[in-house]
Amino acid sequence: MISSVILAGFQTTVQDCGRVGLRKFGVTPGGALDSVSLRLANLLVGNPDCMAGLECSSGRVRLKVDVDRLVAWAGGEFKIRVGDDLIPILHCARVSAGAAIEISPKRGGRAWLAISGGVDVPEILGSRATDLRAHFGGWAGRVLRDGDELPLGGESKLCSRMRKEISDVVSDWSAPRFVPRGRFLRVIRGKNWEDDIGEKLLGQKFRVAMNSDRMGLRLEGGEILPGNPRELVSEAVAPGTIQLPPSGAPVVLLGDCQTIGGYPKIAHVITVDLGHAAQLQPLDEVRFELIELEEARALLRERERDVALFRAGLEARFG
Amino acid sequence: MKISPLGDSALTLDFADESSDQARLLARTLSAAERLEGANLPGVMDVTCAYESVAVFFDPARIEQHFEDKIGALVSSAGIRALRKARKIEIPVCYDDEFALDLARVAGQTFLTGDAIIALHSSIEYTVACIGFVPGFPFLAGLSDKLRVPRLESPRTKVPAGSVAIANAQAGIYPFESPGGWNVIGCTPLRLFRATENPPTLLRPGDRVRFRRITRAQFDAEQE
């Protein structure tokens, strides 16, 4: 049971929900930059939600499976086809053995593709996610290349029941979509927030710099000059943390960020908006909006409830 | 101790106000981290420490009421016990010119000879303050003031695996080839990070570390 990578695109990686509890060894959580998108795609094909799938960004990706499978995807603006059939976002589709799955970015961003049974690469430190900086996990610790052959895991009973329910190619069921609210990322205050710095963060438009990657979005175009640039004692940072280096150009940390940092932490993008942050591409514009901590946690609980309701709905129908 | 949110799913406990003594603060954070890990509070997913602070990562949907108070109470009674059982680990280092990419530069800035720098560097017992930057990279506290040199003005895009380096008040070791801006003065044949083992790192926070000078031939013999 293999998925052959005919065309690998530019930065396609195997990702799951990442590594937990290893920060004290310097190991970043990593995993899908928008874990909710991956989880919904997995649920749609009958997988446990954190199974390994593919994270695609730029470049055309073409895959082939040697067995009948179900696929689903979530994320940015992509055109994903199975043969000639277009697969709408957050739906489940049947793929026959030998058929090609073609993923092409429209506006792009990042997309997560789940295949029933999951990508069955070895679990390393409790996860199948690719750690690109430390070169381990995923497929040989690196981005996929043309010609790679990814092992697929066995399907669950849920998958086979779902397959029987798809009369044409695409399912009549779909998952809830969490749409970004314009180009705003909501933030809460960080430890080193100061009102004048905050005013500049909230009052300007920023542009995503070319050298942004899975570690962080480097922002330019709106400068925040720190009042008194200080060297702080390094401490833990997290995905979402907005650091302010002496240059005055803020950096929004993403899933592959390092575990500790010494720059002032002026604010944090809230967890439910990290998936939207992961969709931003170089030259995109972004603005920030301040909310309170309790609201951020309430939004996160609300979204988890929506995911749980969707899962319960699928289990009621197919379980 | 000061507790502040680190985003919506984590807290930072800052101990800087409890002491001005670095070794004491380190002991305090390590003890607090150990206590929190041992407590297995519902919803807690990760505990990590760095110098003067501990961070607790959790799932906001799974934590119990008065979570912060519970953490505060646990940590207040944790004391500074952790360092008594510190492991002692020796790291062999070859300081030959081919590895010591910045030794001449450090000599110029410290007005010390290469041999004096090596003697100083390998005579100190360091403490692993934390591990970060990349998996397995130890931040070692205890470097002699005489060896304080700033980071490189423009970082290298590729520092070789095993490079032993210094910057400001810290010493460190690059576990694998990566970009970096510290002054490289030697190389160890030991592997500091193995993803296929758990724990994956040779060193852990709180460990005591000494460097031992080895020859090029010993380097080859000990290469892992």
XYZ file of C-alpha atoms in Angstrom:
543
model
C 0.000 0.000 0.000
C 1.943 2.894 -1.330
C 1.410 6.430 -2.481
C 3.923 7.366 -5.169
C 5.011 10.961 -5.370
C 5.112 11.749 -9.090
C 5.625 15.481 -8.570
C 6.642 16.662 -5.108
C 6.070 20.436 -5.306
C 8.450 22.743 -3.483
C 7.807 22.101 0.188
C 5.572 19.120 0.683
C 6.127 17.360 4.006
C 4.602 14.538 6.028
C 2.972 16.074 9.128
C 0.701 15.009 11.961
C -0.261 16.888 15.142
C 3.374 17.184 16.213
C 5.485 16.232 19.233
C 4.315 16.709 22.777
C 6.307 17.118 25.968
C 9.815 17.350 24.513
C 10.518 21.069 24.787
C 13.053 20.528 27.553
C 15.197 18.689 24.999
C 14.864 21.567 22.547
C 12.469 19.571 20.361
C 9.847 21.824 18.797
C 6.214 20.614 18.654
C 6.163 21.122 14.864
C 3.475 19.182 13.009
C 0.851 20.628 10.643
C 0.984 24.434 10.908
C -2.820 24.348 11.000
C -3.504 21.211 12.988
C -7.283 21.734 12.832
C -7.258 21.548 9.029
C -5.314 18.286 9.164
C -7.605 16.920 11.872
C -10.780 17.722 9.911
C -9.311 16.178 6.733
C -8.479 13.024 8.702
C -11.946 12.796 10.244
C -13.504 13.207 6.784
C -11.805 10.027 5.512
C -12.494 8.004 8.667
C -8.995 8.332 10.193
C -8.211 9.154 13.807
C -7.794 12.932 13.740
C -4.035 13.173 14.228
C -2.873 10.646 11.614
C -0.033 11.705 9.349
C -0.998 13.421 6.097
C 0.710 15.764 3.673
C 1.267 19.483 4.072
C 1.544 21.121 0.640
C 2.539 24.723 -0.004
C 3.827 25.898 -3.358
C 4.331 24.004 -6.578
C 2.171 21.385 -8.248
C 1.961 18.037 -6.482
C 0.889 14.805 -8.177
C 0.398 11.549 -6.295
C -0.730 8.066 -7.211
C -2.049 5.394 -4.875
C -1.751 1.665 -5.617
C -4.911 0.771 -3.681
C -8.425 2.256 -3.435
C -8.427 5.047 -0.884
C -10.392 8.012 0.415
C -8.885 11.493 0.419
C -9.910 14.859 1.845
C -8.196 18.204 2.163
C -8.432 21.522 4.005
C -6.471 24.750 4.090
C -5.875 27.574 1.601
C -6.958 28.192 -1.986
C -6.049 25.093 -3.965
C -7.489 23.070 -6.830
C -7.355 19.405 -5.987
C -8.437 16.812 -8.536
C -8.808 13.080 -8.581
C -8.580 12.219 -12.259
C -10.878 14.808 -13.872
C -13.019 15.372 -10.788
C -12.532 18.476 -8.689
C -12.574 17.725 -4.957
C -14.178 20.582 -3.011
C -12.459 21.653 0.192
C -13.505 19.704 3.317
C -15.264 16.900 1.431
C -14.326 13.255 1.154
C -13.501 11.695 -2.237
C -12.879 8.191 -3.546
C -9.592 7.487 -5.305
C -9.201 4.246 -7.250
C -5.930 2.356 -7.407
C -3.768 3.899 -10.114
C -5.674 7.197 -10.288
C -3.738 10.448 -9.966
C -4.355 13.028 -7.241
C -3.323 16.442 -8.490
C -2.841 19.384 -6.123
C -2.311 22.808 -7.665
C -2.186 26.064 -5.737
C -4.635 28.733 -6.929
C -3.929 31.602 -4.609
C -2.161 29.013 -2.522
C -1.094 29.171 1.082
C -0.927 25.736 2.622
C -3.161 22.699 2.200
C -3.368 19.489 4.224
C -4.267 16.260 2.485
C -5.430 13.228 4.438
C -5.462 9.741 2.899
C -7.470 6.963 4.548
C -5.068 4.794 6.560
C -2.638 7.694 6.891
C 0.982 7.976 5.774
C 2.680 5.168 7.655
C 6.226 6.447 8.155
C 7.966 5.408 11.399
C 6.959 7.226 14.541
C 9.931 9.121 15.980
C 9.704 10.679 19.445
C 5.981 9.995 19.461
C 5.141 11.574 16.116
C 5.404 11.165 12.347
C 5.889 14.904 11.762
C 8.882 16.067 9.712
C 11.343 18.198 11.707
C 13.085 20.033 8.872
C 15.632 21.803 11.050
C 16.802 18.715 12.905
C 16.288 16.436 9.876
C 14.251 13.667 11.438
C 10.701 12.358 11.319
C 8.359 12.339 8.331
C 9.883 10.919 5.168
C 13.664 10.671 5.792
C 13.563 13.935 7.772
C 13.155 16.037 4.635
C 10.709 17.564 2.174
C 9.303 15.116 -0.383
C 11.038 14.676 -3.722
C 9.793 13.396 -7.068
C 9.813 9.616 -7.024
C 9.429 9.102 -3.253
C 7.174 6.184 -2.316
C 5.213 6.715 0.881
C 3.856 3.692 2.754
C 0.163 3.897 3.642
C -1.392 2.400 6.775
C -4.386 0.078 6.935
C -7.863 1.603 6.750
C -10.280 1.630 9.674
C -13.789 0.089 9.506
C -15.121 3.625 9.365
C -13.261 4.165 6.072
C -14.843 1.194 4.335
C -18.318 2.174 5.552
C -17.737 5.675 4.254
C -16.579 4.401 0.853
C -19.866 2.508 0.386
C -21.795 5.712 1.038
C -20.109 7.675 -1.741
C -22.260 7.077 -4.811
C -20.259 9.221 -7.225
C -16.712 10.455 -6.459
C -17.322 13.092 -3.822
C -19.127 12.623 -0.498
C -22.363 14.360 0.435
C -20.867 15.071 3.872
C -18.493 17.899 4.605
C -16.733 19.421 7.594
C -17.253 22.868 9.130
C -15.019 25.563 7.702
C -13.288 28.064 9.942
C -12.923 31.081 7.690
C -10.446 33.852 8.531
C -11.938 37.212 9.380
C -10.339 39.434 6.754
C -6.637 39.948 7.091
C -6.743 40.374 10.865
C -4.915 38.123 13.258
C -6.211 38.418 16.800
C -3.574 38.830 19.515
C -3.357 38.991 23.275
C -0.764 40.990 25.208
C 2.674 39.451 25.732
C 4.941 39.681 28.759
C 6.873 42.603 27.237
C 3.849 44.453 25.885
C 4.080 48.204 26.351
C 1.318 50.548 25.349
C 3.390 52.525 22.825
C 4.734 49.338 21.207
C 1.223 47.868 21.200
C -0.176 50.963 19.536
C 2.310 50.562 16.702
C 1.585 46.847 16.377
C -2.175 47.407 16.185
C -2.119 50.667 14.227
C -0.129 49.566 11.170
C -0.313 47.227 8.232
C 2.561 44.757 7.906
C 3.792 42.809 4.916
C 4.998 39.208 5.122
C 8.701 39.113 4.166
C 10.153 36.727 1.594
C 12.299 34.891 4.143
C 9.302 33.642 6.124
C 9.063 29.894 6.634
C 7.609 27.201 8.913
C 9.550 28.736 11.815
C 8.026 32.164 11.552
C 6.455 34.989 9.585
C 8.918 37.837 9.352
C 7.017 41.089 8.995
C 8.137 44.262 7.272
C 6.672 47.518 6.043
C 5.578 48.772 9.441
C 8.380 49.308 11.906
C 8.083 49.219 15.652
C 11.198 50.738 17.154
C 11.535 49.469 20.704
C 11.792 52.378 23.143
C 14.727 50.863 24.989
C 16.186 47.869 23.193
C 17.089 45.349 25.863
C 18.766 42.001 25.888
C 16.469 39.760 27.924
C 17.260 36.456 29.578
C 16.118 33.722 27.183
C 12.885 31.972 28.078
C 10.257 29.782 26.481
C 8.437 30.952 23.349
C 5.516 29.275 21.585
C 3.835 29.176 18.175
C 1.974 32.482 17.953
C 4.491 34.467 19.999
C 5.290 37.830 18.359
C 8.932 38.632 19.038
C 10.448 42.062 18.546
C 14.135 41.889 17.561
C 16.266 45.072 17.761
C 15.576 45.769 14.057
C 12.009 46.702 15.051
C 10.541 44.270 12.496
C 8.309 41.809 14.381
C 8.349 38.033 13.857
C 5.277 35.824 14.364
C 6.509 32.382 15.415
C 4.888 29.343 13.767
C 4.877 25.606 14.499
C 8.561 24.907 13.766
C 9.801 27.751 15.988
C 12.642 27.206 18.417
C 11.684 26.427 21.991
C 13.372 29.394 23.719
C 14.162 32.944 22.655
C 15.670 36.119 24.056
C 13.777 38.836 22.175
C 10.939 40.767 23.825
C 7.584 38.988 23.496
C 5.221 41.818 22.743
C 2.069 39.821 21.925
C 0.780 36.376 20.957
C -1.449 35.420 18.030
C -4.293 33.421 19.586
C -4.330 29.682 18.938
C -7.528 29.670 16.844
C -5.943 32.172 14.422
C -2.671 30.247 13.946
C -4.217 28.373 11.015
C -4.914 31.698 9.317
C -1.340 32.823 10.024
C -0.155 29.640 8.297
C -1.997 30.723 5.122
C -0.113 34.016 4.789
C 2.407 34.175 1.978
C 5.279 36.529 1.193
C 4.014 40.027 0.257
C 0.590 39.399 1.854
C -0.594 42.179 4.133
C -1.583 41.538 7.703
C -3.028 43.557 10.588
C -3.511 42.730 14.241
C -6.454 43.139 16.561
C -6.218 42.985 20.371
C -8.535 40.763 22.406
C -8.455 39.578 26.017
C -6.999 36.278 27.214
C -10.322 34.879 28.422
C -11.899 35.545 25.027
C -9.028 33.746 23.281
C -9.516 30.699 25.499
C -13.289 30.785 25.004
C -12.802 30.851 21.207
C -10.481 27.863 21.445
C -12.958 25.894 23.556
C -15.736 26.805 21.122
C -13.735 25.555 18.143
C -12.826 22.323 19.903
C -16.535 21.836 20.597
C -17.298 22.325 16.881
C -14.677 19.730 15.932
C -16.050 17.337 18.579
C -19.616 17.818 17.271
C -18.488 17.062 13.728
C -16.679 13.932 14.896
C -19.750 12.821 16.840
C -21.910 13.401 13.758
C -19.676 11.202 11.586
C -19.597 8.466 14.215
C -23.384 8.574 14.522
C -23.735 8.084 10.770
C -20.951 5.572 10.069
C -19.884 4.187 13.451
C 7.772 34.551 41.438
C 5.702 36.180 38.745
C 3.183 34.239 36.615
C 2.347 35.633 33.182
C 0.471 34.185 30.205
C 2.547 32.906 27.274
C -0.241 33.062 24.725
C -3.608 31.450 25.493
C -2.290 27.940 26.184
C 0.792 28.428 28.344
C 2.136 30.279 31.390
C 5.601 31.557 32.209
C 6.726 31.449 35.846
C 9.516 33.962 36.295
C 11.789 33.554 39.326
C 14.151 36.471 38.636
C 12.792 38.440 41.618
C 13.727 35.682 44.084
C 17.516 35.918 43.880
C 20.352 37.626 42.061
C 22.502 34.502 42.194
C 22.475 32.673 38.859
C 23.223 29.217 40.288
C 20.458 29.585 42.863
C 17.947 30.695 40.227
C 18.863 27.756 38.036
C 18.343 25.358 40.935
C 15.029 27.033 41.662
C 13.707 26.690 38.099
C 14.867 23.078 37.772
C 13.201 22.138 41.071
C 9.998 23.931 40.071
C 9.937 22.206 36.669
C 10.513 18.812 38.293
C 7.720 19.407 40.791
C 5.277 20.474 38.062
C 6.141 17.505 35.855
C 5.680 15.128 38.754
C 2.302 16.599 39.692
C 0.613 15.395 36.449
C -1.986 18.172 36.562
C -4.914 17.517 34.193
C -4.468 19.306 30.859
C -0.726 19.958 31.267
C 1.144 18.878 28.123
C 4.673 20.157 28.549
C 6.920 21.737 31.155
C 10.201 23.354 30.227
C 12.699 25.629 31.948
C 15.282 28.218 30.960
C 17.675 30.069 33.309
C 15.227 31.958 35.524
C 11.862 30.747 34.322
C 9.635 27.746 33.819
C 6.962 27.470 31.143
C 3.880 25.260 31.473
C 1.967 24.368 28.281
C -1.599 23.130 28.628
C -4.922 22.586 26.907
C -7.258 25.378 28.127
C -10.251 23.081 27.611
C -8.932 20.457 30.032
C -7.503 22.426 32.948
C -9.316 22.529 36.290
C -10.540 25.593 38.130
C -7.931 27.690 39.959
C -5.209 26.213 37.715
C -2.852 29.141 38.274
C -3.248 29.007 42.045
C -2.477 25.284 42.057
C 0.652 25.856 40.025
C 1.685 28.700 42.304
C 1.221 26.538 45.397
C 3.136 23.574 43.930
C 6.036 25.746 42.886
C 6.264 27.721 46.127
C 6.919 24.533 48.053
C 9.359 23.092 45.496
C 12.461 24.695 47.087
C 15.854 24.275 45.392
C 16.522 20.589 45.707
C 17.109 19.567 42.098
C 20.842 20.250 41.812
C 21.971 17.801 44.478
C 21.532 14.849 42.197
C 23.039 16.502 39.119
C 24.762 14.131 36.691
C 28.395 14.852 35.806
C 29.295 14.447 32.149
C 32.629 14.835 30.407
C 32.732 16.051 26.813
C 35.917 15.335 24.809
C 36.915 18.256 22.585
C 39.558 18.549 19.889
C 40.716 22.172 19.764
C 42.919 21.712 16.647
C 42.970 24.552 14.114
C 40.803 22.685 11.609
C 37.895 22.708 14.107
C 38.672 25.914 16.047
C 37.291 28.236 13.391
C 37.236 31.317 15.654
C 40.027 30.621 18.137
C 42.321 33.268 16.604
C 39.509 35.795 16.689
C 38.736 35.025 20.344
C 42.483 35.324 21.122
C 42.533 38.768 19.522
C 39.536 39.929 21.519
C 40.543 38.485 24.908
C 44.321 39.152 24.649
C 44.894 35.493 25.581
C 46.900 32.860 23.710
C 45.084 29.940 22.092
C 46.475 27.561 24.731
C 45.340 29.840 27.555
C 41.818 29.969 26.079
C 41.703 26.184 25.781
C 43.026 25.738 29.327
C 40.388 28.118 30.680
C 37.568 26.609 28.647
C 38.377 23.062 29.742
C 39.023 23.847 33.419
C 35.504 24.934 34.370
C 32.517 22.895 35.497
C 29.497 24.199 33.604
C 25.822 23.691 34.321
C 23.307 22.955 31.565
C 20.917 25.882 32.002
C 18.563 24.738 29.278
C 18.405 23.038 25.892
C 17.061 24.852 22.892
C 17.875 26.828 19.740
C 17.910 23.478 17.962
C 17.124 20.053 19.483
C 19.911 19.023 21.852
C 21.834 22.344 21.870
C 22.929 22.902 25.510
C 23.200 26.423 26.897
C 26.025 26.073 29.424
C 26.327 28.536 32.294
C 29.618 29.144 34.084
C 31.975 30.442 31.379
C 34.941 32.438 32.721
C 34.537 36.217 32.442
C 37.943 36.277 30.710
C 36.385 34.398 27.772
C 33.484 36.775 27.181
C 33.310 37.625 23.491
C 30.327 38.826 21.473
C 28.562 36.749 18.825
C 29.841 36.922 15.251
C 28.610 40.021 13.491
C 27.162 37.962 10.704
C 26.249 34.385 11.622
C 27.642 31.444 9.645
C 25.117 29.723 7.433
C 26.711 26.355 8.280
C 28.351 25.510 11.595
C 29.694 21.931 11.533
C 28.073 19.276 13.734
C 29.801 18.916 17.128
C 31.192 22.470 17.122
C 31.983 23.685 20.632
C 31.362 27.402 20.850
C 31.187 30.428 23.145
C 29.287 33.725 23.063
C 28.918 36.352 25.788
C 28.594 34.530 29.126
C 27.676 31.176 27.598
C 29.187 28.041 26.163
C 27.348 25.666 23.867
C 27.648 22.752 21.453
C 26.005 22.467 18.016
C 24.396 18.993 17.864
C 24.232 18.928 14.072
C 25.123 21.165 11.154
C 23.061 24.342 11.398
C 23.368 28.108 10.980
C 24.826 29.871 13.993
C 26.614 32.963 15.281
C 28.694 31.710 18.218
C 32.529 31.613 18.239
C 33.626 28.058 17.418
C 36.759 26.990 19.339
C 36.687 23.200 18.988
C 34.687 20.111 18.116
C 33.436 17.069 20.018
C 33.151 13.615 18.453
C 30.115 12.843 20.655
C 26.577 12.908 19.290
C 24.390 15.213 21.348
C 21.049 14.391 19.770
C 19.575 11.072 18.672
C 16.008 11.339 17.502
C 15.541 7.568 17.722
C 16.159 7.493 21.484
C 14.085 8.887 24.322
C 15.358 10.995 25.997
C 16.930 12.082 22.706
C 19.673 14.263 24.170
C 23.038 13.416 25.703
C 22.639 16.340 28.118
C 19.698 17.434 30.241
C 18.982 20.650 32.145
C 20.869 20.661 35.450
C 23.701 18.349 34.276
C 27.274 19.375 35.208
C 29.596 19.401 32.211
C 33.389 19.479 31.802
C 35.341 19.629 28.558
C 38.393 17.365 28.155
C 41.042 18.191 25.543
C 41.736 15.383 23.062
C 44.045 14.974 20.067
C 42.938 14.636 16.474
C 43.684 10.897 16.610
C 41.504 10.514 19.707
C 38.790 12.530 17.967
C 38.755 10.037 15.096
C 38.759 7.096 17.504
C 35.868 8.469 19.575
C 33.752 9.651 16.649
C 30.227 8.290 16.985
